[in-house]
mmCIF file of C-alpha atoms in Angstrom:
data_model
loop_
_atom_site.group_PDB
_atom_site.id
_atom_site.type_symbol
_atom_site.label_atom_id
_atom_site.label_comp_id
_atom_site.label_asym_id
_atom_site.label_seq_id
_atom_site.Cartn_x
_atom_site.Cartn_y
_atom_site.Cartn_z
ATOM 1 C CA MET T 400 26.622 -66.144 6.070
ATOM 2 C CA PRO T 401 25.610 -66.772 9.653
ATOM 3 C CA LEU T 402 22.648 -64.744 10.915
ATOM 4 C CA SER T 403 24.673 -62.944 13.587
ATOM 5 C CA THR T 404 27.297 -61.857 11.038
ATOM 6 C CA HIS T 405 24.580 -60.612 8.687
ATOM 7 C CA ALA T 406 22.988 -58.584 11.506
ATOM 8 C CA SER T 407 26.332 -57.097 12.465
ATOM 9 C CA THR T 408 26.929 -56.033 8.883
ATOM 10 C CA LEU T 409 23.525 -54.356 8.706
ATOM 11 C CA ARG T 410 24.171 -52.568 11.986
ATOM 12 C CA PHE T 411 27.528 -51.342 10.673
ATOM 13 C CA ILE T 412 25.989 -50.056 7.433
ATOM 14 C CA GLY T 413 23.165 -48.401 9.345
ATOM 15 C CA SER T 414 25.588 -46.684 11.702
ATOM 16 C CA LEU T 415 27.666 -45.522 8.746
ATOM 17 C CA VAL T 416 24.630 -44.017 6.997
ATOM 18 C CA ILE T 417 23.531 -42.274 10.181
ATOM 19 C CA GLY T 418 27.044 -40.941 10.736
ATOM 20 C CA ILE T 419 27.236 -39.556 7.201
ATOM 21 C CA GLY T 420 23.810 -37.948 7.653
ATOM 22 C CA ILE T 421 24.822 -36.293 10.911
ATOM 23 C CA PHE T 422 28.049 -35.044 9.339
ATOM 24 C CA ALA T 423 26.179 -33.549 6.388
ATOM 25 C CA LEU T 424 23.675 -31.905 8.734
ATOM 26 C CA VAL T 425 26.470 -30.305 10.749
ATOM 27 C CA MET T 426 28.013 -29.002 7.534
ATOM 28 C CA VAL T 427 24.714 -27.392 6.498
ATOM 29 C CA ILE T 428 24.095 -25.841 9.915
ATOM 30 C CA THR T 429 27.571 -24.372 10.129
ATOM 31 C CA GLY T 430 27.394 -23.079 6.572
ATOM 32 C CA THR T 431 30.275 -25.259 5.383
ATOM 33 C CA HIS T 432 30.234 -26.259 1.720
ATOM 34 C CA ILE T 433 32.037 -29.390 0.726
ATOM 35 C CA SER T 434 31.912 -28.840 -3.008
ATOM 36 C CA HIS T 435 33.515 -25.383 -3.189
ATOM 37 C CA ASP T 436 34.789 -22.467 -1.153
ATOM 38 C CA PRO T 437 32.280 -19.703 -0.327
ATOM 39 C CA GLU T 438 32.304 -16.751 -2.697
ATOM 40 C CA VAL T 439 30.864 -13.233 -2.549
ATOM 41 C CA PRO T 440 27.516 -13.269 -4.411
ATOM 42 C CA THR T 441 27.326 -11.219 -7.594
ATOM 43 C CA LEU T 442 24.909 -8.272 -7.308
ATOM 44 C CA ASP T 443 22.556 -7.360 -10.133
ATOM 45 C CA SER T 444 22.357 -3.770 -11.399
ATOM 46 C CA SER T 445 19.402 -2.730 -9.217
ATOM 47 C CA GLU T 446 21.047 -4.145 -6.089
ATOM 48 C CA GLU T 447 24.306 -2.399 -6.980
ATOM 49 C CA ALA T 448 22.412 0.915 -7.269
ATOM 50 C CA ARG T 449 20.700 0.323 -3.924
ATOM 51 C CA GLN T 450 23.962 -0.638 -2.221
ATOM 52 C CA GLU T 451 25.747 2.444 -3.542
ATOM 53 C CA LEU T 452 23.004 4.740 -2.248
ATOM 54 C CA ALA T 453 22.969 2.998 1.136
ATOM 55 C CA VAL T 454 26.733 3.383 1.481
ATOM 56 C CA HIS T 455 26.543 7.090 0.662
ATOM 57 C CA ALA T 456 23.627 7.602 3.058
ATOM 58 C CA GLN T 457 25.658 5.907 5.797
ATOM 59 C CA GLN T 458 28.581 8.221 5.050
ATOM 60 C CA ILE T 459 26.280 11.235 5.504
ATOM 61 C CA ALA T 460 25.023 9.788 8.790
ATOM 62 C CA ASP T 461 28.615 9.291 9.968
ATOM 63 C CA MET T 462 29.636 12.864 9.163
ATOM 64 C CA SER T 463 26.563 14.576 10.672
ATOM 65 C CA ASP T 464 24.782 14.886 13.990
ATOM 66 C CA GLY T 465 21.414 15.976 15.372
ATOM 67 C CA ASN T 466 18.444 15.965 12.998
ATOM 68 C CA MET T 467 20.592 15.383 9.933
ATOM 69 C CA HIS T 468 22.131 12.286 11.495
ATOM 70 C CA SER T 469 18.655 10.931 12.356
ATOM 71 C CA THR T 470 17.390 11.664 8.840
ATOM 72 C CA ALA T 471 20.373 10.005 7.143
ATOM 73 C CA THR T 472 20.033 6.980 9.423
ATOM 74 C CA GLU T 473 16.387 6.730 8.352
ATOM 75 C CA TRP T 474 17.520 6.828 4.711
ATOM 76 C CA VAL T 475 19.943 3.960 5.324
ATOM 77 C CA SER T 476 17.205 1.889 6.944
ATOM 78 C CA ALA T 477 14.693 2.637 4.157
ATOM 79 C CA LEU T 478 17.258 1.552 1.575
ATOM 80 C CA GLY T 479 17.723 -1.790 3.320
ATOM 81 C CA GLY T 480 21.022 -1.011 5.021
ATOM 82 C CA VAL T 481 24.575 -1.490 3.808
ATOM 83 C CA TRP T 482 25.021 -5.091 2.687
ATOM 84 C CA VAL T 483 28.026 -6.985 4.049
ATOM 85 C CA PRO T 484 28.330 -10.622 2.877
ATOM 86 C CA TRP T 485 29.753 -11.893 6.166
ATOM 87 C CA PRO T 486 28.813 -9.508 9.027
ATOM 88 C CA GLN T 487 30.578 -11.721 11.593
ATOM 89 C CA GLY T 488 33.772 -11.920 9.546
ATOM 90 C CA ALA T 489 34.673 -13.570 6.269
ATOM 91 C CA PRO T 490 35.601 -17.272 6.164
ATOM 92 C CA GLU T 491 39.166 -18.361 5.608
ATOM 93 C CA GLY T 492 40.403 -17.437 2.164
ATOM 94 C CA GLN T 493 37.727 -14.761 1.640
ATOM 95 C CA ALA T 494 37.262 -11.093 2.562
ATOM 96 C CA ASN T 495 34.331 -8.735 2.801
ATOM 97 C CA PRO T 496 34.362 -6.175 -0.025
ATOM 98 C CA GLN T 497 36.024 -2.898 0.859
ATOM 99 C CA LEU T 498 33.398 -0.159 1.154
ATOM 100 C CA PRO T 499 34.215 3.097 -0.664
ATOM 101 C CA THR T 500 35.391 6.060 1.369
ATOM 102 C CA ALA T 501 33.487 9.343 1.409
ATOM 103 C CA SER T 502 34.113 11.510 -1.652
ATOM 104 C CA TYR T 503 33.328 14.765 0.166
ATOM 105 C CA SER T 504 34.555 16.130 3.473
ATOM 106 C CA MET T 505 31.863 18.828 3.749
ATOM 107 C CA LEU T 506 28.250 17.874 4.472
ATOM 108 C CA PRO T 507 26.521 20.238 1.970
ATOM 109 C CA ALA T 508 28.580 18.895 -0.933
ATOM 110 C CA ALA T 509 27.966 15.313 0.183
ATOM 111 C CA LEU T 510 24.216 15.957 0.446
ATOM 112 C CA SER T 511 24.055 17.626 -2.961
ATOM 113 C CA SER T 512 25.876 14.760 -4.663
ATOM 114 C CA PHE T 513 23.739 12.189 -2.840
ATOM 115 C CA ALA T 514 20.505 13.975 -3.780
ATOM 116 C CA ASN T 515 21.358 14.053 -7.480
ATOM 117 C CA GLU T 516 22.433 10.417 -7.348
ATOM 118 C CA ALA T 517 19.153 9.385 -5.683
ATOM 119 C CA LEU T 518 16.975 11.385 -8.094
ATOM 120 C CA THR T 519 18.529 9.698 -11.115
ATOM 121 C CA SER T 520 18.866 6.259 -9.526
ATOM 122 C CA SER T 521 17.277 3.080 -10.854
ATOM 123 C CA ALA T 522 16.789 1.825 -7.283
ATOM 124 C CA GLY T 523 13.049 2.578 -7.284
ATOM 125 C CA PRO T 524 10.550 4.855 -5.489
ATOM 126 C CA THR T 525 12.392 4.857 -2.165
ATOM 127 C CA ALA T 526 15.488 6.343 -3.788
ATOM 128 C CA VAL T 527 13.447 9.075 -5.516
ATOM 129 C CA ALA T 528 11.634 10.027 -2.286
ATOM 130 C CA ILE T 529 14.985 10.245 -0.501
ATOM 131 C CA GLY T 530 16.323 12.361 -3.364
ATOM 132 C CA ILE T 531 13.456 14.854 -2.987
ATOM 133 C CA SER T 532 14.178 15.214 0.724
ATOM 134 C CA ALA T 533 17.966 15.329 0.352
ATOM 135 C CA TYR T 534 17.823 17.928 -2.421
ATOM 136 C CA THR T 535 15.827 20.331 -0.241
ATOM 137 C CA GLN T 536 18.156 19.774 2.712
ATOM 138 C CA SER T 537 21.316 20.155 0.629
ATOM 139 C CA VAL T 538 20.845 23.881 0.001
ATOM 140 C CA SER T 539 20.945 26.787 2.419
ATOM 141 C CA SER T 540 18.853 29.314 0.482
ATOM 142 C CA ALA T 541 16.200 29.554 -2.227
ATOM 143 C CA GLU T 542 18.757 30.860 -4.727
ATOM 144 C CA LYS T 543 20.442 27.454 -4.677
ATOM 145 C CA CYS T 544 17.243 25.469 -5.332
ATOM 146 C CA GLY T 545 17.648 25.848 -9.068
ATOM 147 C CA THR T 546 14.951 26.546 -11.643
ATOM 148 C CA TYR T 547 11.957 24.505 -12.676
ATOM 149 C CA ASP T 548 9.447 24.442 -15.503
ATOM 150 C CA LEU T 549 5.966 24.723 -14.016
ATOM 151 C CA LEU T 550 4.338 23.012 -17.001
ATOM 152 C CA THR T 551 6.623 20.004 -16.458
ATOM 153 C CA VAL T 552 5.662 19.878 -12.786
ATOM 154 C CA GLY T 553 1.980 20.261 -13.676
ATOM 155 C CA ARG T 554 2.177 17.460 -16.235
ATOM 156 C CA ALA T 555 3.534 15.111 -13.567
ATOM 157 C CA LEU T 556 0.533 16.016 -11.387
ATOM 158 C CA SER T 557 -2.156 15.783 -14.074
ATOM 159 C CA ASN T 558 -4.256 13.072 -12.451
ATOM 160 C CA ASP T 559 -7.551 13.558 -10.646
ATOM 161 C CA ALA T 560 -6.236 12.768 -7.156
ATOM 162 C CA ALA T 561 -3.333 15.196 -7.522
ATOM 163 C CA VAL T 562 -5.607 18.035 -8.666
ATOM 164 C CA GLU T 563 -7.874 17.450 -5.678
ATOM 165 C CA ASN T 564 -5.013 17.226 -3.172
ATOM 166 C CA ILE T 565 -3.179 20.311 -4.396
ATOM 167 C CA GLU T 566 -6.420 22.303 -4.153
ATOM 168 C CA ILE T 567 -7.012 21.030 -0.617
ATOM 169 C CA ALA T 568 -3.483 22.078 0.371
ATOM 170 C CA ARG T 569 -4.009 25.484 -1.271
ATOM 171 C CA GLN T 570 -7.213 26.094 0.696
ATOM 172 C CA TRP T 571 -5.538 25.078 3.947
ATOM 173 C CA LEU T 572 -2.828 27.691 3.329
ATOM 174 C CA GLU T 573 -5.549 30.314 3.143
ATOM 175 C CA ILE T 574 -6.448 29.687 6.792
ATOM 176 C CA PRO T 575 -3.286 31.113 8.457
ATOM 177 C CA ALA T 576 -3.006 33.806 5.760
ATOM 178 C CA SER T 577 -6.482 35.080 6.591
ATOM 179 C CA HIS T 578 -5.411 35.799 10.189
ATOM 180 C CA MET T 579 -2.408 37.949 9.231
ATOM 181 C CA GLN T 580 -2.266 41.690 8.995
ATOM 182 C CA ILE T 581 -2.568 43.024 5.453
ATOM 183 C CA GLY T 582 1.047 44.168 5.304
ATOM 184 C CA GLN T 583 2.392 40.849 6.618
ATOM 185 C CA ARG T 584 0.830 38.326 4.269
ATOM 186 C CA ASP T 585 2.493 39.065 0.948
ATOM 187 C CA LEU T 586 4.597 35.870 0.969
ATOM 188 C CA PRO T 587 1.732 33.588 2.103
ATOM 189 C CA LEU T 588 -0.498 35.046 -0.631
ATOM 190 C CA ALA T 589 2.267 34.558 -3.201
ATOM 191 C CA ARG T 590 2.493 30.889 -2.173
ATOM 192 C CA ILE T 591 -1.272 30.476 -2.574
ATOM 193 C CA ALA T 592 -1.073 32.124 -6.005
ATOM 194 C CA LEU T 593 1.761 29.761 -6.992
ATOM 195 C CA LEU T 594 -0.426 26.762 -6.212
ATOM 196 C CA SER T 595 -3.287 28.282 -8.197
ATOM 197 C CA THR T 596 -0.940 28.576 -11.179
ATOM 198 C CA LEU T 597 0.223 24.991 -10.618
ATOM 199 C CA LEU T 598 -3.396 23.806 -10.642
ATOM 200 C CA ASP T 599 -3.944 25.582 -13.963
ATOM 201 C CA ALA T 600 -0.905 23.723 -15.346
ATOM 202 C CA GLN T 601 -2.235 20.402 -14.030
ATOM 203 C CA ILE T 602 -5.621 20.866 -15.693
ATOM 204 C CA ALA T 603 -4.048 22.189 -18.898
ATOM 205 C CA SER T 604 -1.960 18.999 -19.020
ATOM 206 C CA GLY T 605 -5.048 16.804 -19.010
ATOM 207 C CA GLY T 606 -6.094 16.579 -15.384
ATOM 208 C CA SER T 607 -9.807 16.702 -14.653
ATOM 209 C CA ASP T 608 -11.039 19.658 -12.637
ATOM 210 C CA THR T 609 -11.671 17.744 -9.422
ATOM 211 C CA ARG T 610 -11.046 20.751 -7.168
ATOM 212 C CA PRO T 611 -13.421 20.641 -4.193
ATOM 213 C CA ALA T 612 -15.448 23.776 -3.570
ATOM 214 C CA LEU T 613 -14.673 23.467 0.124
ATOM 215 C CA ALA T 614 -11.759 21.425 1.450
ATOM 216 C CA PRO T 615 -12.248 19.214 4.518
ATOM 217 C CA PRO T 616 -10.770 20.739 7.682
ATOM 218 C CA PRO T 617 -7.117 19.945 8.398
ATOM 219 C CA SER T 618 -6.383 17.350 11.067
ATOM 220 C CA HIS T 619 -3.788 19.439 12.893
ATOM 221 C CA ASP T 620 -2.053 22.694 12.031
ATOM 222 C CA PRO T 621 -3.241 23.896 8.590
ATOM 223 C CA LEU T 622 0.240 25.013 7.510
ATOM 224 C CA THR T 623 1.933 21.737 8.508
ATOM 225 C CA ASP T 624 -0.881 19.627 7.079
ATOM 226 C CA SER T 625 -0.757 21.571 3.822
ATOM 227 C CA TYR T 626 2.970 21.009 3.427
ATOM 228 C CA ASP T 627 2.530 17.350 4.287
ATOM 229 C CA VAL T 628 -0.026 16.893 1.490
ATOM 230 C CA LEU T 629 1.986 18.980 -0.977
ATOM 231 C CA THR T 630 5.259 17.165 -0.414
ATOM 232 C CA GLN T 631 3.615 13.736 -0.354
ATOM 233 C CA GLN T 632 1.871 14.451 -3.667
ATOM 234 C CA LEU T 633 4.925 15.958 -5.354
ATOM 235 C CA SER T 634 7.140 13.115 -4.197
ATOM 236 C CA LEU T 635 4.666 10.543 -5.514
ATOM 237 C CA ALA T 636 4.647 12.373 -8.839
ATOM 238 C CA ALA T 637 8.455 12.324 -8.967
ATOM 239 C CA GLN T 638 8.502 8.589 -8.247
ATOM 240 C CA GLN T 639 6.318 7.997 -11.314
ATOM 241 C CA ALA T 640 7.890 10.636 -13.557
ATOM 242 C CA PRO T 641 10.683 10.153 -16.104
ATOM 243 C CA ALA T 642 14.140 10.792 -14.694
ATOM 244 C CA THR T 643 14.401 13.953 -16.829
ATOM 245 C CA ASP T 644 11.402 15.497 -15.015
ATOM 246 C CA ARG T 645 12.397 14.644 -11.456
ATOM 247 C CA GLN T 646 14.835 17.541 -11.156
ATOM 248 C CA HIS T 647 12.051 20.021 -11.957
ATOM 249 C CA ILE T 648 9.854 18.541 -9.234
ATOM 250 C CA ALA T 649 12.735 18.502 -6.733
ATOM 251 C CA SER T 650 13.481 22.147 -7.467
ATOM 252 C CA PHE T 651 9.811 23.098 -7.022
ATOM 253 C CA VAL T 652 9.693 21.319 -3.654
ATOM 254 C CA CYS T 653 12.946 22.992 -2.631
ATOM 255 C CA HIS T 654 11.482 26.432 -3.368
ATOM 256 C CA LEU T 655 8.335 25.615 -1.388
ATOM 257 C CA TYR T 656 10.540 25.142 1.665
ATOM 258 C CA HIS T 657 13.156 27.850 1.126
ATOM 259 C CA ASP T 658 11.073 30.690 -0.345
ATOM 260 C CA TYR T 659 8.812 30.834 2.701
ATOM 261 C CA PRO T 660 10.281 31.215 6.211
ATOM 262 C CA ASP T 661 7.286 29.608 7.908
ATOM 263 C CA ALA T 662 7.712 26.274 6.089
ATOM 264 C CA PRO T 663 8.081 23.259 8.409
ATOM 265 C CA PRO T 664 11.008 20.810 8.059
ATOM 266 C CA ILE T 665 10.738 18.401 5.148
ATOM 267 C CA ALA T 666 10.154 14.725 5.959
ATOM 268 C CA ALA T 667 12.935 12.194 5.503
ATOM 269 C CA LEU T 668 10.776 9.990 3.257
ATOM 270 C CA PRO T 669 8.101 12.151 1.597
ATOM 271 C CA GLY T 670 5.551 10.144 -0.311
ATOM 272 C CA LEU T 671 6.520 6.945 1.503
ATOM 273 C CA VAL T 672 5.905 7.558 5.216
ATOM 274 C CA ARG T 673 3.158 9.827 6.453
ATOM 275 C CA SER T 674 3.737 11.293 9.872
ATOM 276 C CA SER T 675 1.355 9.949 12.523
ATOM 277 C CA SER T 676 1.770 12.934 14.808
#
């Protein structure tokens, strides 16, 4: 073979290889698969649970406004958002899965169902924290908070840090109560007594008596700081507790907010996000 013909052949083969490489690169960049058509990925059980909660949280956000809308939107974000395989539109021959429609037309019923779903979910600590918050916000009065077993709640809080934190919160509640008139502090004193009884249950369940003789001063308002510590600690306990005990903890938290008119609003993600204000 003449040298010029051989060189031409090599140039042709080289150009062909480069062309194939460029074509393959374009296919990868554009997301085109030569071997098979794109398919919707199969979700595992934990991702299915997370997706279901996110969809329901988005439904609550869509049917609410004001603070409830902001809270539900925060839930959606914390859960990782609603997953859509092809946000910009499905490729030819495929379709994004149809999201379920809302099961409830009234917000309280939707919140109640969502709270119970989150509390029993296998989607992890975030779901449980959201369930604690949603359960409290799903009821309009203390009578609807349900009942709880204080020994069960105490058992979930029977570690040294929890005993110390509950005692700190209890002492902080004594500060505003001490400035009230004698006839006006029955409810605040009852709340302090409830926490004393809870501490007894914690220690009886195996917690060490790590109660400080004098709590450090609160950073801001003693009432708000106390509720922040209480709800954070109870939510953490629920996240680590068996599913059968979470309802007792949620009910206890609910009563803390609905039995006492001076209680501040509950956080959207107690035990996960501490307010920086």
